[in-house]
Amino acid sequence: MSAVSVMPAWIAVDWGSSNLRAWAVNGDDAVIAQASSARGMLGLAADEFEDVLRVLINDWLPDDATSPMPVLICGMAGARQGWQEAAYLPLPTDKTPSRDVLRALSEQLTHVATRDSRLAVAIVPGLCQQQPSYDVMRGEETQLAGLVAAQPDYSGAVCLPGTHAKWAHLVGGAITGFSTFMSGELFKLLSQDSVLKHSVAAGDLSDAAQRDAYLEGIDTALAAPERTTAQLFGIRARDLLDTALPLVLGLELAGATAELSDHATITLIGDAVLCQRYQVALEHLGYQVTTVANADMILAGLGRIQRARSSAQASSSDRASVSH
């Protein structure tokens, strides 16, 4: 953990399934210290979260509870199996009023009671949808809020690669729908637990021959997605390395880009290495692709939500003062 010379204005936290990251942020929304831990949600009981967090950020907390430190958390700490469940914020349906849910995230924060009175913890809700299919996200909504903080009128597709890749569609800075693709998990199963486990390896896209083979796999899946499982078994028969990943990714892209225009804008948010694989494939297919850093979007999204949270608290205090 890095030390701070001045007390932060608030603390941003991204609590994933496997890892925990925290940033001390000053009044100008600049990061003045950061810390991380391998104590992700999956390895913790509900009553362990506070102690893990306090150990990580203790040097950033005030000496007393006169002014508790605001801590804003996104990610899996808000899951049902996490610290405290933060209810999903639903996307509008044909039967519900239309609203911009990314701008409403600050209105449905879950406030967590803590034993340490120096902490004022709130958890950001995830998003859920019922149309055109049931789906949920938790953590990615904050990254999308960060993108909109930087580009308020953003319109286009956003892909967040990962174990469960998310594809979201935004119009004028508002999310209109999203889909989850289990490509990362599927590839892991194929490479570790299937008959292909001795025939799968990740290729180096900087090598021209391996890049060509990668793109050939993408094209093969897109040309006949209904034959992808047959093509996968063919990897074993032909002993072709680095073909499973493009086939699996190509299957994802066949679904995710089905309703996109030929030259649609796509923004990638996530790990640089994984985003590169998506970018190479998508640019090969003719799309305009931009990549932004995962941590940058998380911080921008949490900052946007924290400013709205602070503004709402200030307005509430003003109304209380007037009433008295």
PDB file of C-alpha atoms in Angstrom:
ATOM      1  CA  MET A   1       0.000   0.000   0.000  1.00  0.00           C
ATOM      2  CA  SER A   2       1.329   3.460  -0.875  1.00  0.00           C
ATOM      3  CA  ALA A   3       1.273   6.129   1.840  1.00  0.00           C
ATOM      4  CA  VAL A   4      -0.448   9.507   1.641  1.00  0.00           C
ATOM      5  CA  SER A   5       0.902  12.858   2.796  1.00  0.00           C
ATOM      6  CA  VAL A   6      -2.578  14.394   2.988  1.00  0.00           C
ATOM      7  CA  MET A   7      -5.899  12.850   3.923  1.00  0.00           C
ATOM      8  CA  PRO A   8      -7.910  11.787   0.847  1.00  0.00           C
ATOM      9  CA  ALA A   9     -11.355  13.207   0.171  1.00  0.00           C
ATOM     10  CA  TRP A  10     -12.728   9.725  -0.525  1.00  0.00           C
ATOM     11  CA  ILE A  11     -11.655   6.187  -1.380  1.00  0.00           C
ATOM     12  CA  ALA A  12     -12.532   4.301  -4.568  1.00  0.00           C
ATOM     13  CA  VAL A  13     -12.701   0.494  -4.460  1.00  0.00           C
ATOM     14  CA  ASP A  14     -13.093  -2.150  -7.165  1.00  0.00           C
ATOM     15  CA  TRP A  15     -13.830  -5.477  -5.459  1.00  0.00           C
ATOM     16  CA  GLY A  16     -13.802  -8.353  -7.922  1.00  0.00           C
ATOM     17  CA  SER A  17     -14.219 -12.089  -7.563  1.00  0.00           C
ATOM     18  CA  SER A  18     -10.465 -12.679  -7.250  1.00  0.00           C
ATOM     19  CA  ASN A  19      -8.884  -9.326  -6.428  1.00  0.00           C
ATOM     20  CA  LEU A  20      -9.415  -6.057  -4.593  1.00  0.00           C
ATOM     21  CA  ARG A  21      -8.104  -2.659  -5.674  1.00  0.00           C
ATOM     22  CA  ALA A  22      -8.365   0.642  -3.809  1.00  0.00           C
ATOM     23  CA  TRP A  23      -7.394   4.228  -4.632  1.00  0.00           C
ATOM     24  CA  ALA A  24      -7.117   7.232  -2.312  1.00  0.00           C
ATOM     25  CA  VAL A  25      -8.577  10.232  -4.161  1.00  0.00           C
ATOM     26  CA  ASN A  26      -8.150  13.911  -3.284  1.00  0.00           C
ATOM     27  CA  GLY A  27     -10.632  16.757  -3.664  1.00  0.00           C
ATOM     28  CA  ASP A  28      -9.562  17.325  -7.275  1.00  0.00           C
ATOM     29  CA  ASP A  29     -10.339  13.674  -8.163  1.00  0.00           C
ATOM     30  CA  ALA A  30      -6.638  12.877  -8.480  1.00  0.00           C
ATOM     31  CA  VAL A  31      -5.305   9.537  -7.202  1.00  0.00           C
ATOM     32  CA  ILE A  32      -2.789  10.143  -4.412  1.00  0.00           C
ATOM     33  CA  ALA A  33      -2.230   6.507  -3.374  1.00  0.00           C
ATOM     34  CA  GLN A  34      -3.291   3.022  -4.366  1.00  0.00           C
ATOM     35  CA  ALA A  35      -3.297  -0.485  -2.952  1.00  0.00           C
ATOM     36  CA  SER A  36      -4.327  -3.990  -3.991  1.00  0.00           C
ATOM     37  CA  SER A  37      -4.975  -7.392  -2.490  1.00  0.00           C
ATOM     38  CA  ALA A  38      -5.706 -10.933  -3.649  1.00  0.00           C
ATOM     39  CA  ARG A  39      -8.634 -11.089  -1.189  1.00  0.00           C
ATOM     40  CA  GLY A  40     -11.420 -11.222  -3.738  1.00  0.00           C
ATOM     41  CA  MET A  41     -15.105 -11.879  -3.058  1.00  0.00           C
ATOM     42  CA  LEU A  42     -14.900 -15.608  -3.718  1.00  0.00           C
ATOM     43  CA  GLY A  43     -12.546 -16.196  -0.793  1.00  0.00           C
ATOM     44  CA  LEU A  44     -14.426 -14.180   1.824  1.00  0.00           C
ATOM     45  CA  ALA A  45     -17.384 -14.633   4.152  1.00  0.00           C
ATOM     46  CA  ALA A  46     -19.698 -11.644   4.588  1.00  0.00           C
ATOM     47  CA  ASP A  47     -18.293 -10.801   8.014  1.00  0.00           C
ATOM     48  CA  GLU A  48     -14.699 -10.688   6.697  1.00  0.00           C
ATOM     49  CA  PHE A  49     -15.060  -7.872   4.161  1.00  0.00           C
ATOM     50  CA  GLU A  50     -14.767  -4.974   6.590  1.00  0.00           C
ATOM     51  CA  ASP A  51     -11.579  -6.273   8.201  1.00  0.00           C
ATOM     52  CA  VAL A  52      -9.960  -6.954   4.817  1.00  0.00           C
ATOM     53  CA  LEU A  53     -10.824  -3.463   3.608  1.00  0.00           C
ATOM     54  CA  ARG A  54      -9.656  -1.779   6.792  1.00  0.00           C
ATOM     55  CA  VAL A  55      -6.282  -3.526   6.708  1.00  0.00           C
ATOM     56  CA  LEU A  56      -5.791  -2.378   3.112  1.00  0.00           C
ATOM     57  CA  ILE A  57      -6.766   1.292   3.583  1.00  0.00           C
ATOM     58  CA  ASN A  58      -6.129   1.888   7.289  1.00  0.00           C
ATOM     59  CA  ASP A  59      -3.360   4.453   6.684  1.00  0.00           C
ATOM     60  CA  TRP A  60      -5.781   6.536   4.631  1.00  0.00           C
ATOM     61  CA  LEU A  61      -8.446   6.785   7.349  1.00  0.00           C
ATOM     62  CA  PRO A  62      -8.908   9.649   9.821  1.00  0.00           C
ATOM     63  CA  ASP A  63      -7.791   9.230  13.416  1.00  0.00           C
ATOM     64  CA  ASP A  64     -11.337   9.595  14.725  1.00  0.00           C
ATOM     65  CA  ALA A  65     -14.918   9.261  13.520  1.00  0.00           C
ATOM     66  CA  THR A  66     -15.783  12.979  13.489  1.00  0.00           C
ATOM     67  CA  SER A  67     -15.750  12.952   9.679  1.00  0.00           C
ATOM     68  CA  PRO A  68     -16.065   9.356   8.416  1.00  0.00           C
ATOM     69  CA  MET A  69     -14.195   8.581   5.207  1.00  0.00           C
ATOM     70  CA  PRO A  70     -16.508   8.047   2.190  1.00  0.00           C
ATOM     71  CA  VAL A  71     -15.707   4.701   0.560  1.00  0.00           C
ATOM     72  CA  LEU A  72     -17.419   3.880  -2.729  1.00  0.00           C
ATOM     73  CA  ILE A  73     -17.244   0.259  -3.900  1.00  0.00           C
ATOM     74  CA  CYS A  74     -18.153  -1.316  -7.231  1.00  0.00           C
ATOM     75  CA  GLY A  75     -18.023  -4.953  -8.257  1.00  0.00           C
ATOM     76  CA  MET A  76     -18.696  -8.268  -6.583  1.00  0.00           C
ATOM     77  CA  ALA A  77     -18.756  -6.964  -3.007  1.00  0.00           C
ATOM     78  CA  GLY A  78     -22.375  -6.144  -3.856  1.00  0.00           C
ATOM     79  CA  ALA A  79     -23.246  -9.676  -4.988  1.00  0.00           C
ATOM     80  CA  ARG A  80     -25.591 -11.875  -2.992  1.00  0.00           C
ATOM     81  CA  GLN A  81     -22.527 -13.840  -1.831  1.00  0.00           C
ATOM     82  CA  GLY A  82     -20.548 -10.655  -1.105  1.00  0.00           C
ATOM     83  CA  TRP A  83     -20.387  -8.121   1.706  1.00  0.00           C
ATOM     84  CA  GLN A  84     -23.964  -6.922   1.325  1.00  0.00           C
ATOM     85  CA  GLU A  85     -26.243  -7.405  -1.639  1.00  0.00           C
ATOM     86  CA  ALA A  86     -26.711  -4.271  -3.720  1.00  0.00           C
ATOM     87  CA  ALA A  87     -29.930  -4.715  -5.682  1.00  0.00           C
ATOM     88  CA  TYR A  88     -29.719  -4.537  -9.450  1.00  0.00           C
ATOM     89  CA  LEU A  89     -30.941  -1.378 -11.135  1.00  0.00           C
ATOM     90  CA  PRO A  90     -33.249  -2.490 -13.980  1.00  0.00           C
ATOM     91  CA  LEU A  91     -33.062  -1.139 -17.503  1.00  0.00           C
ATOM     92  CA  PRO A  92     -36.373   0.301 -18.719  1.00  0.00           C
ATOM     93  CA  THR A  93     -38.773  -2.046 -20.495  1.00  0.00           C
ATOM     94  CA  ASP A  94     -41.749  -1.443 -22.771  1.00  0.00           C
ATOM     95  CA  LYS A  95     -43.902  -1.307 -19.626  1.00  0.00           C
ATOM     96  CA  THR A  96     -41.689   0.908 -17.433  1.00  0.00           C
ATOM     97  CA  PRO A  97     -40.770   4.611 -17.656  1.00  0.00           C
ATOM     98  CA  SER A  98     -37.686   5.384 -19.696  1.00  0.00           C
ATOM     99  CA  ARG A  99     -34.695   6.656 -17.717  1.00  0.00           C
ATOM    100  CA  ASP A 100     -30.925   6.853 -18.012  1.00  0.00           C
ATOM    101  CA  VAL A 101     -29.804   4.177 -15.558  1.00  0.00           C
ATOM    102  CA  LEU A 102     -26.108   5.068 -15.766  1.00  0.00           C
ATOM    103  CA  ARG A 103     -26.950   8.516 -14.415  1.00  0.00           C
ATOM    104  CA  ALA A 104     -29.193   6.950 -11.756  1.00  0.00           C
ATOM    105  CA  LEU A 105     -26.512   4.710 -10.201  1.00  0.00           C
ATOM    106  CA  SER A 106     -25.861   7.222  -7.412  1.00  0.00           C
ATOM    107  CA  GLU A 107     -29.557   7.176  -6.475  1.00  0.00           C
ATOM    108  CA  GLN A 108     -29.569   3.473  -5.537  1.00  0.00           C
ATOM    109  CA  LEU A 109     -26.379   3.028  -3.540  1.00  0.00           C
ATOM    110  CA  THR A 110     -26.432   0.390  -0.807  1.00  0.00           C
ATOM    111  CA  HIS A 111     -25.076   1.834   2.438  1.00  0.00           C
ATOM    112  CA  VAL A 112     -23.244  -0.691   4.612  1.00  0.00           C
ATOM    113  CA  ALA A 113     -23.213  -0.498   8.405  1.00  0.00           C
ATOM    114  CA  THR A 114     -19.651  -0.917   9.685  1.00  0.00           C
ATOM    115  CA  ARG A 115     -18.115  -1.611  13.087  1.00  0.00           C
ATOM    116  CA  ASP A 116     -15.435   0.993  12.393  1.00  0.00           C
ATOM    117  CA  SER A 117     -17.122   4.385  12.666  1.00  0.00           C
ATOM    118  CA  ARG A 118     -14.382   5.976  10.550  1.00  0.00           C
ATOM    119  CA  LEU A 119     -15.881   4.302   7.470  1.00  0.00           C
ATOM    120  CA  ALA A 120     -18.870   5.482   5.416  1.00  0.00           C
ATOM    121  CA  VAL A 121     -19.229   2.631   2.917  1.00  0.00           C
ATOM    122  CA  ALA A 122     -21.590   2.532  -0.063  1.00  0.00           C
ATOM    123  CA  ILE A 123     -21.829  -0.085  -2.825  1.00  0.00           C
ATOM    124  CA  VAL A 124     -22.787   0.694  -6.429  1.00  0.00           C
ATOM    125  CA  PRO A 125     -25.693  -1.372  -7.825  1.00  0.00           C
ATOM    126  CA  GLY A 126     -25.316  -3.636 -10.817  1.00  0.00           C
ATOM    127  CA  LEU A 127     -27.673  -3.531 -13.798  1.00  0.00           C
ATOM    128  CA  CYS A 128     -30.262  -6.047 -14.974  1.00  0.00           C
ATOM    129  CA  GLN A 129     -32.510  -6.287 -18.005  1.00  0.00           C
ATOM    130  CA  GLN A 130     -35.534  -8.319 -19.075  1.00  0.00           C
ATOM    131  CA  GLN A 131     -35.667  -7.436 -22.782  1.00  0.00           C
ATOM    132  CA  PRO A 132     -34.723  -8.760 -25.283  1.00  0.00           C
ATOM    133  CA  SER A 133     -33.351 -11.398 -22.881  1.00  0.00           C
ATOM    134  CA  TYR A 134     -32.642 -11.655 -19.175  1.00  0.00           C
ATOM    135  CA  ASP A 135     -29.121 -10.534 -18.279  1.00  0.00           C
ATOM    136  CA  VAL A 136     -27.140  -8.922 -15.454  1.00  0.00           C
ATOM    137  CA  MET A 137     -23.871  -7.082 -14.942  1.00  0.00           C
ATOM    138  CA  ARG A 138     -22.024  -6.057 -11.801  1.00  0.00           C
ATOM    139  CA  GLY A 139     -18.963  -3.840 -11.993  1.00  0.00           C
ATOM    140  CA  GLU A 140     -19.178  -3.169 -15.727  1.00  0.00           C
ATOM    141  CA  GLU A 141     -21.866  -0.521 -15.143  1.00  0.00           C
ATOM    142  CA  THR A 142     -19.230   1.595 -13.377  1.00  0.00           C
ATOM    143  CA  GLN A 143     -16.846   1.283 -16.322  1.00  0.00           C
ATOM    144  CA  LEU A 144     -19.648   2.350 -18.662  1.00  0.00           C
ATOM    145  CA  ALA A 145     -20.379   5.310 -16.387  1.00  0.00           C
ATOM    146  CA  GLY A 146     -16.692   6.199 -16.654  1.00  0.00           C
ATOM    147  CA  LEU A 147     -16.843   6.117 -20.442  1.00  0.00           C
ATOM    148  CA  VAL A 148     -19.889   8.395 -20.400  1.00  0.00           C
ATOM    149  CA  ALA A 149     -18.136  10.735 -17.946  1.00  0.00           C
ATOM    150  CA  ALA A 150     -15.436  11.199 -20.593  1.00  0.00           C
ATOM    151  CA  GLN A 151     -17.818  11.128 -23.585  1.00  0.00           C
ATOM    152  CA  PRO A 152     -21.287  12.268 -22.406  1.00  0.00           C
ATOM    153  CA  ASP A 153     -22.966  11.737 -25.788  1.00  0.00           C
ATOM    154  CA  TYR A 154     -21.286   8.453 -26.672  1.00  0.00           C
ATOM    155  CA  SER A 155     -23.248   6.328 -29.144  1.00  0.00           C
ATOM    156  CA  GLY A 156     -22.030   2.915 -30.206  1.00  0.00           C
ATOM    157  CA  ALA A 157     -21.132  -0.510 -28.928  1.00  0.00           C
ATOM    158  CA  VAL A 158     -18.927  -1.150 -25.900  1.00  0.00           C
ATOM    159  CA  CYS A 159     -17.233  -4.488 -25.357  1.00  0.00           C
ATOM    160  CA  LEU A 160     -15.790  -5.444 -21.990  1.00  0.00           C
ATOM    161  CA  PRO A 161     -13.789  -8.649 -22.603  1.00  0.00           C
ATOM    162  CA  GLY A 162     -13.302 -11.145 -19.810  1.00  0.00           C
ATOM    163  CA  THR A 163     -14.406 -14.523 -18.498  1.00  0.00           C
ATOM    164  CA  HIS A 164     -17.953 -13.378 -19.212  1.00  0.00           C
ATOM    165  CA  ALA A 165     -17.640 -10.722 -21.919  1.00  0.00           C
ATOM    166  CA  LYS A 166     -20.219  -7.942 -21.889  1.00  0.00           C
ATOM    167  CA  TRP A 167     -21.435  -6.123 -24.984  1.00  0.00           C
ATOM    168  CA  ALA A 168     -23.417  -2.957 -24.242  1.00  0.00           C
ATOM    169  CA  HIS A 169     -25.133  -0.575 -26.613  1.00  0.00           C
ATOM    170  CA  LEU A 170     -25.294   3.135 -25.823  1.00  0.00           C
ATOM    171  CA  VAL A 171     -27.200   5.951 -27.517  1.00  0.00           C
ATOM    172  CA  GLY A 172     -26.466   9.540 -26.508  1.00  0.00           C
ATOM    173  CA  GLY A 173     -24.657   8.354 -23.378  1.00  0.00           C
ATOM    174  CA  ALA A 174     -27.535   6.127 -22.212  1.00  0.00           C
ATOM    175  CA  ILE A 175     -27.371   2.325 -22.166  1.00  0.00           C
ATOM    176  CA  THR A 176     -30.148   0.716 -24.185  1.00  0.00           C
ATOM    177  CA  GLY A 177     -29.256  -2.955 -23.677  1.00  0.00           C
ATOM    178  CA  PHE A 178     -26.484  -5.465 -23.177  1.00  0.00           C
ATOM    179  CA  SER A 179     -25.544  -9.117 -23.672  1.00  0.00           C
ATOM    180  CA  THR A 180     -23.178 -11.499 -21.907  1.00  0.00           C
ATOM    181  CA  PHE A 181     -21.021 -14.022 -23.784  1.00  0.00           C
ATOM    182  CA  MET A 182     -19.303 -16.828 -21.852  1.00  0.00           C
ATOM    183  CA  SER A 183     -16.412 -16.998 -24.312  1.00  0.00           C
ATOM    184  CA  GLY A 184     -13.654 -16.692 -21.718  1.00  0.00           C
ATOM    185  CA  GLU A 185     -15.082 -19.439 -19.552  1.00  0.00           C
ATOM    186  CA  LEU A 186     -15.728 -21.639 -22.584  1.00  0.00           C
ATOM    187  CA  PHE A 187     -12.130 -21.252 -23.776  1.00  0.00           C
ATOM    188  CA  LYS A 188     -10.836 -22.062 -20.296  1.00  0.00           C
ATOM    189  CA  LEU A 189     -12.917 -25.242 -20.199  1.00  0.00           C
ATOM    190  CA  LEU A 190     -11.733 -26.258 -23.660  1.00  0.00           C
ATOM    191  CA  SER A 191      -8.069 -25.591 -22.893  1.00  0.00           C
ATOM    192  CA  GLN A 192      -8.037 -27.211 -19.445  1.00  0.00           C
ATOM    193  CA  ASP A 193     -10.786 -29.796 -19.193  1.00  0.00           C
ATOM    194  CA  SER A 194     -11.685 -30.968 -22.687  1.00  0.00           C
ATOM    195  CA  VAL A 195     -10.249 -33.405 -25.200  1.00  0.00           C
ATOM    196  CA  LEU A 196      -8.497 -30.377 -26.754  1.00  0.00           C
ATOM    197  CA  LYS A 197      -6.380 -29.569 -23.715  1.00  0.00           C
ATOM    198  CA  HIS A 198      -3.187 -30.830 -25.383  1.00  0.00           C
ATOM    199  CA  SER A 199      -3.958 -29.053 -28.649  1.00  0.00           C
ATOM    200  CA  VAL A 200      -4.624 -25.520 -27.441  1.00  0.00           C
ATOM    201  CA  ALA A 201      -2.105 -22.723 -27.014  1.00  0.00           C
ATOM    202  CA  ALA A 202      -2.219 -18.937 -27.184  1.00  0.00           C
ATOM    203  CA  GLY A 203      -0.467 -17.538 -30.232  1.00  0.00           C
ATOM    204  CA  ASP A 204       1.669 -14.418 -30.575  1.00  0.00           C
ATOM    205  CA  LEU A 205      -0.200 -11.897 -32.730  1.00  0.00           C
ATOM    206  CA  SER A 206       3.024 -10.015 -33.435  1.00  0.00           C
ATOM    207  CA  ASP A 207       4.101 -13.031 -35.509  1.00  0.00           C
ATOM    208  CA  ALA A 208       2.672 -12.652 -39.013  1.00  0.00           C
ATOM    209  CA  ALA A 209       1.974 -16.357 -39.540  1.00  0.00           C
ATOM    210  CA  GLN A 210       0.236 -16.750 -36.176  1.00  0.00           C
ATOM    211  CA  ARG A 211      -1.741 -13.559 -36.762  1.00  0.00           C
ATOM    212  CA  ASP A 212      -2.930 -14.884 -40.134  1.00  0.00           C
ATOM    213  CA  ALA A 213      -3.942 -18.199 -38.526  1.00  0.00           C
ATOM    214  CA  TYR A 214      -5.794 -16.309 -35.809  1.00  0.00           C
ATOM    215  CA  LEU A 215      -7.759 -14.243 -38.325  1.00  0.00           C
ATOM    216  CA  GLU A 216      -8.484 -17.354 -40.390  1.00  0.00           C
ATOM    217  CA  GLY A 217     -10.071 -18.886 -37.300  1.00  0.00           C
ATOM    218  CA  ILE A 218     -12.190 -15.751 -36.788  1.00  0.00           C
ATOM    219  CA  ASP A 219     -13.351 -15.862 -40.425  1.00  0.00           C
ATOM    220  CA  THR A 220     -14.129 -19.569 -40.204  1.00  0.00           C
ATOM    221  CA  ALA A 221     -16.396 -19.101 -37.180  1.00  0.00           C
ATOM    222  CA  LEU A 222     -18.153 -16.094 -38.686  1.00  0.00           C
ATOM    223  CA  ALA A 223     -18.723 -17.838 -41.997  1.00  0.00           C
ATOM    224  CA  ALA A 224     -20.497 -20.804 -40.389  1.00  0.00           C
ATOM    225  CA  PRO A 225     -21.114 -20.275 -36.657  1.00  0.00           C
ATOM    226  CA  GLU A 226     -23.468 -23.260 -36.626  1.00  0.00           C
ATOM    227  CA  ARG A 227     -20.469 -25.526 -37.347  1.00  0.00           C
ATOM    228  CA  THR A 228     -18.197 -24.134 -34.626  1.00  0.00           C
ATOM    229  CA  THR A 229     -18.314 -27.232 -32.418  1.00  0.00           C
ATOM    230  CA  ALA A 230     -17.436 -29.388 -35.415  1.00  0.00           C
ATOM    231  CA  GLN A 231     -14.556 -27.050 -36.253  1.00  0.00           C
ATOM    232  CA  LEU A 232     -13.347 -27.290 -32.661  1.00  0.00           C
ATOM    233  CA  PHE A 233     -13.078 -31.077 -32.843  1.00  0.00           C
ATOM    234  CA  GLY A 234     -11.169 -30.645 -36.080  1.00  0.00           C
ATOM    235  CA  ILE A 235      -8.436 -28.930 -34.070  1.00  0.00           C
ATOM    236  CA  ARG A 236      -7.688 -32.261 -32.399  1.00  0.00           C
ATOM    237  CA  ALA A 237      -7.781 -34.142 -35.670  1.00  0.00           C
ATOM    238  CA  ARG A 238      -5.398 -31.685 -37.379  1.00  0.00           C
ATOM    239  CA  ASP A 239      -3.421 -30.773 -34.219  1.00  0.00           C
ATOM    240  CA  LEU A 240      -3.707 -27.030 -34.934  1.00  0.00           C
ATOM    241  CA  LEU A 241      -2.519 -24.729 -32.167  1.00  0.00           C
ATOM    242  CA  ASP A 242      -4.113 -21.347 -31.425  1.00  0.00           C
ATOM    243  CA  THR A 243      -7.276 -22.160 -33.339  1.00  0.00           C
ATOM    244  CA  ALA A 244      -9.690 -22.745 -30.478  1.00  0.00           C
ATOM    245  CA  LEU A 245      -9.541 -19.153 -29.208  1.00  0.00           C
ATOM    246  CA  PRO A 246     -10.372 -17.469 -32.546  1.00  0.00           C
ATOM    247  CA  LEU A 247     -13.155 -19.984 -33.150  1.00  0.00           C
ATOM    248  CA  VAL A 248     -14.681 -19.254 -29.746  1.00  0.00           C
ATOM    249  CA  LEU A 249     -14.171 -15.501 -30.155  1.00  0.00           C
ATOM    250  CA  GLY A 250     -15.522 -15.649 -33.701  1.00  0.00           C
ATOM    251  CA  LEU A 251     -18.658 -17.325 -32.392  1.00  0.00           C
ATOM    252  CA  GLU A 252     -19.052 -14.442 -29.906  1.00  0.00           C
ATOM    253  CA  LEU A 253     -18.494 -11.818 -32.603  1.00  0.00           C
ATOM    254  CA  ALA A 254     -21.055 -13.480 -34.866  1.00  0.00           C
ATOM    255  CA  GLY A 255     -23.691 -12.816 -32.230  1.00  0.00           C
ATOM    256  CA  ALA A 256     -22.425  -9.526 -30.852  1.00  0.00           C
ATOM    257  CA  THR A 257     -22.029  -7.771 -34.209  1.00  0.00           C
ATOM    258  CA  ALA A 258     -25.135  -9.180 -35.904  1.00  0.00           C
ATOM    259  CA  GLU A 259     -27.067  -5.926 -35.539  1.00  0.00           C
ATOM    260  CA  LEU A 260     -24.156  -3.494 -35.930  1.00  0.00           C
ATOM    261  CA  SER A 261     -23.621  -1.451 -39.077  1.00  0.00           C
ATOM    262  CA  ASP A 262     -20.553  -2.314 -41.147  1.00  0.00           C
ATOM    263  CA  HIS A 263     -18.531   0.634 -39.849  1.00  0.00           C
ATOM    264  CA  ALA A 264     -19.923   0.923 -36.325  1.00  0.00           C
ATOM    265  CA  THR A 265     -17.869   2.422 -33.509  1.00  0.00           C
ATOM    266  CA  ILE A 266     -16.781  -0.092 -30.868  1.00  0.00           C
ATOM    267  CA  THR A 267     -14.984   0.788 -27.639  1.00  0.00           C
ATOM    268  CA  LEU A 268     -13.066  -1.902 -25.769  1.00  0.00           C
ATOM    269  CA  ILE A 269     -12.601  -1.624 -21.999  1.00  0.00           C
ATOM    270  CA  GLY A 270     -10.403  -4.135 -20.224  1.00  0.00           C
ATOM    271  CA  ASP A 271      -7.062  -5.895 -19.966  1.00  0.00           C
ATOM    272  CA  ALA A 272      -4.646  -4.633 -22.632  1.00  0.00           C
ATOM    273  CA  VAL A 273      -3.577  -8.080 -23.890  1.00  0.00           C
ATOM    274  CA  LEU A 274      -7.122  -9.407 -24.170  1.00  0.00           C
ATOM    275  CA  CYS A 275      -8.390  -6.182 -25.738  1.00  0.00           C
ATOM    276  CA  GLN A 276      -5.645  -6.448 -28.376  1.00  0.00           C
ATOM    277  CA  ARG A 277      -7.018  -9.818 -29.514  1.00  0.00           C
ATOM    278  CA  TYR A 278     -10.498  -8.334 -29.838  1.00  0.00           C
ATOM    279  CA  GLN A 279      -9.187  -5.221 -31.595  1.00  0.00           C
ATOM    280  CA  VAL A 280      -7.217  -7.207 -34.184  1.00  0.00           C
ATOM    281  CA  ALA A 281     -10.300  -9.300 -34.962  1.00  0.00           C
ATOM    282  CA  LEU A 282     -12.738  -6.387 -35.063  1.00  0.00           C
ATOM    283  CA  GLU A 283     -10.538  -4.164 -37.221  1.00  0.00           C
ATOM    284  CA  HIS A 284     -10.076  -7.120 -39.571  1.00  0.00           C
ATOM    285  CA  LEU A 285     -13.873  -7.151 -39.871  1.00  0.00           C
ATOM    286  CA  GLY A 286     -13.937  -3.434 -40.711  1.00  0.00           C
ATOM    287  CA  TYR A 287     -15.021  -1.857 -37.438  1.00  0.00           C
ATOM    288  CA  GLN A 288     -13.617   1.347 -35.934  1.00  0.00           C
ATOM    289  CA  VAL A 289     -12.146   0.316 -32.590  1.00  0.00           C
ATOM    290  CA  THR A 290     -10.877   2.294 -29.623  1.00  0.00           C
ATOM    291  CA  THR A 291      -9.376   0.766 -26.475  1.00  0.00           C
ATOM    292  CA  VAL A 292      -9.419   2.411 -23.042  1.00  0.00           C
ATOM    293  CA  ALA A 293      -7.843   1.191 -19.814  1.00  0.00           C
ATOM    294  CA  ASN A 294      -9.979  -0.730 -17.356  1.00  0.00           C
ATOM    295  CA  ALA A 295      -8.715   1.083 -14.234  1.00  0.00           C
ATOM    296  CA  ASP A 296      -9.180   4.505 -15.854  1.00  0.00           C
ATOM    297  CA  MET A 297     -12.844   3.798 -16.568  1.00  0.00           C
ATOM    298  CA  ILE A 298     -13.464   2.390 -13.081  1.00  0.00           C
ATOM    299  CA  LEU A 299     -11.994   5.505 -11.476  1.00  0.00           C
ATOM    300  CA  ALA A 300     -13.862   7.831 -13.826  1.00  0.00           C
ATOM    301  CA  GLY A 301     -17.130   5.987 -13.173  1.00  0.00           C
ATOM    302  CA  LEU A 302     -16.715   5.917  -9.396  1.00  0.00           C
ATOM    303  CA  GLY A 303     -15.708   9.587  -9.482  1.00  0.00           C
ATOM    304  CA  ARG A 304     -18.871  10.481 -11.381  1.00  0.00           C
ATOM    305  CA  ILE A 305     -21.027   8.546  -8.916  1.00  0.00           C
ATOM    306  CA  GLN A 306     -19.202   9.989  -5.887  1.00  0.00           C
ATOM    307  CA  ARG A 307     -19.724  13.565  -7.119  1.00  0.00           C
ATOM    308  CA  ALA A 308     -23.440  12.890  -7.508  1.00  0.00           C
ATOM    309  CA  ARG A 309     -23.480  11.249  -4.053  1.00  0.00           C
ATOM    310  CA  SER A 310     -21.750  14.266  -2.469  1.00  0.00           C
ATOM    311  CA  SER A 311     -24.051  16.697  -4.251  1.00  0.00           C
ATOM    312  CA  ALA A 312     -27.148  14.837  -3.020  1.00  0.00           C
ATOM    313  CA  GLN A 313     -25.803  14.805   0.551  1.00  0.00           C
ATOM    314  CA  ALA A 314     -25.063  18.543   0.394  1.00  0.00           C
ATOM    315  CA  SER A 315     -28.568  19.289  -0.882  1.00  0.00           C
ATOM    316  CA  SER A 316     -30.073  17.185   1.888  1.00  0.00           C
ATOM    317  CA  SER A 317     -28.026  19.068   4.509  1.00  0.00           C
ATOM    318  CA  ASP A 318     -29.120  22.418   3.054  1.00  0.00           C
ATOM    319  CA  ARG A 319     -32.787  21.423   3.202  1.00  0.00           C
ATOM    320  CA  ALA A 320     -32.363  20.244   6.803  1.00  0.00           C
ATOM    321  CA  SER A 321     -30.770  23.564   7.760  1.00  0.00           C
ATOM    322  CA  VAL A 322     -33.598  25.548   6.170  1.00  0.00           C
ATOM    323  CA  SER A 323     -36.273  23.469   7.917  1.00  0.00           C
ATOM    324  CA  HIS A 324     -34.696  24.287  11.281  1.00  0.00           C
TER     325      HIS A 324
END
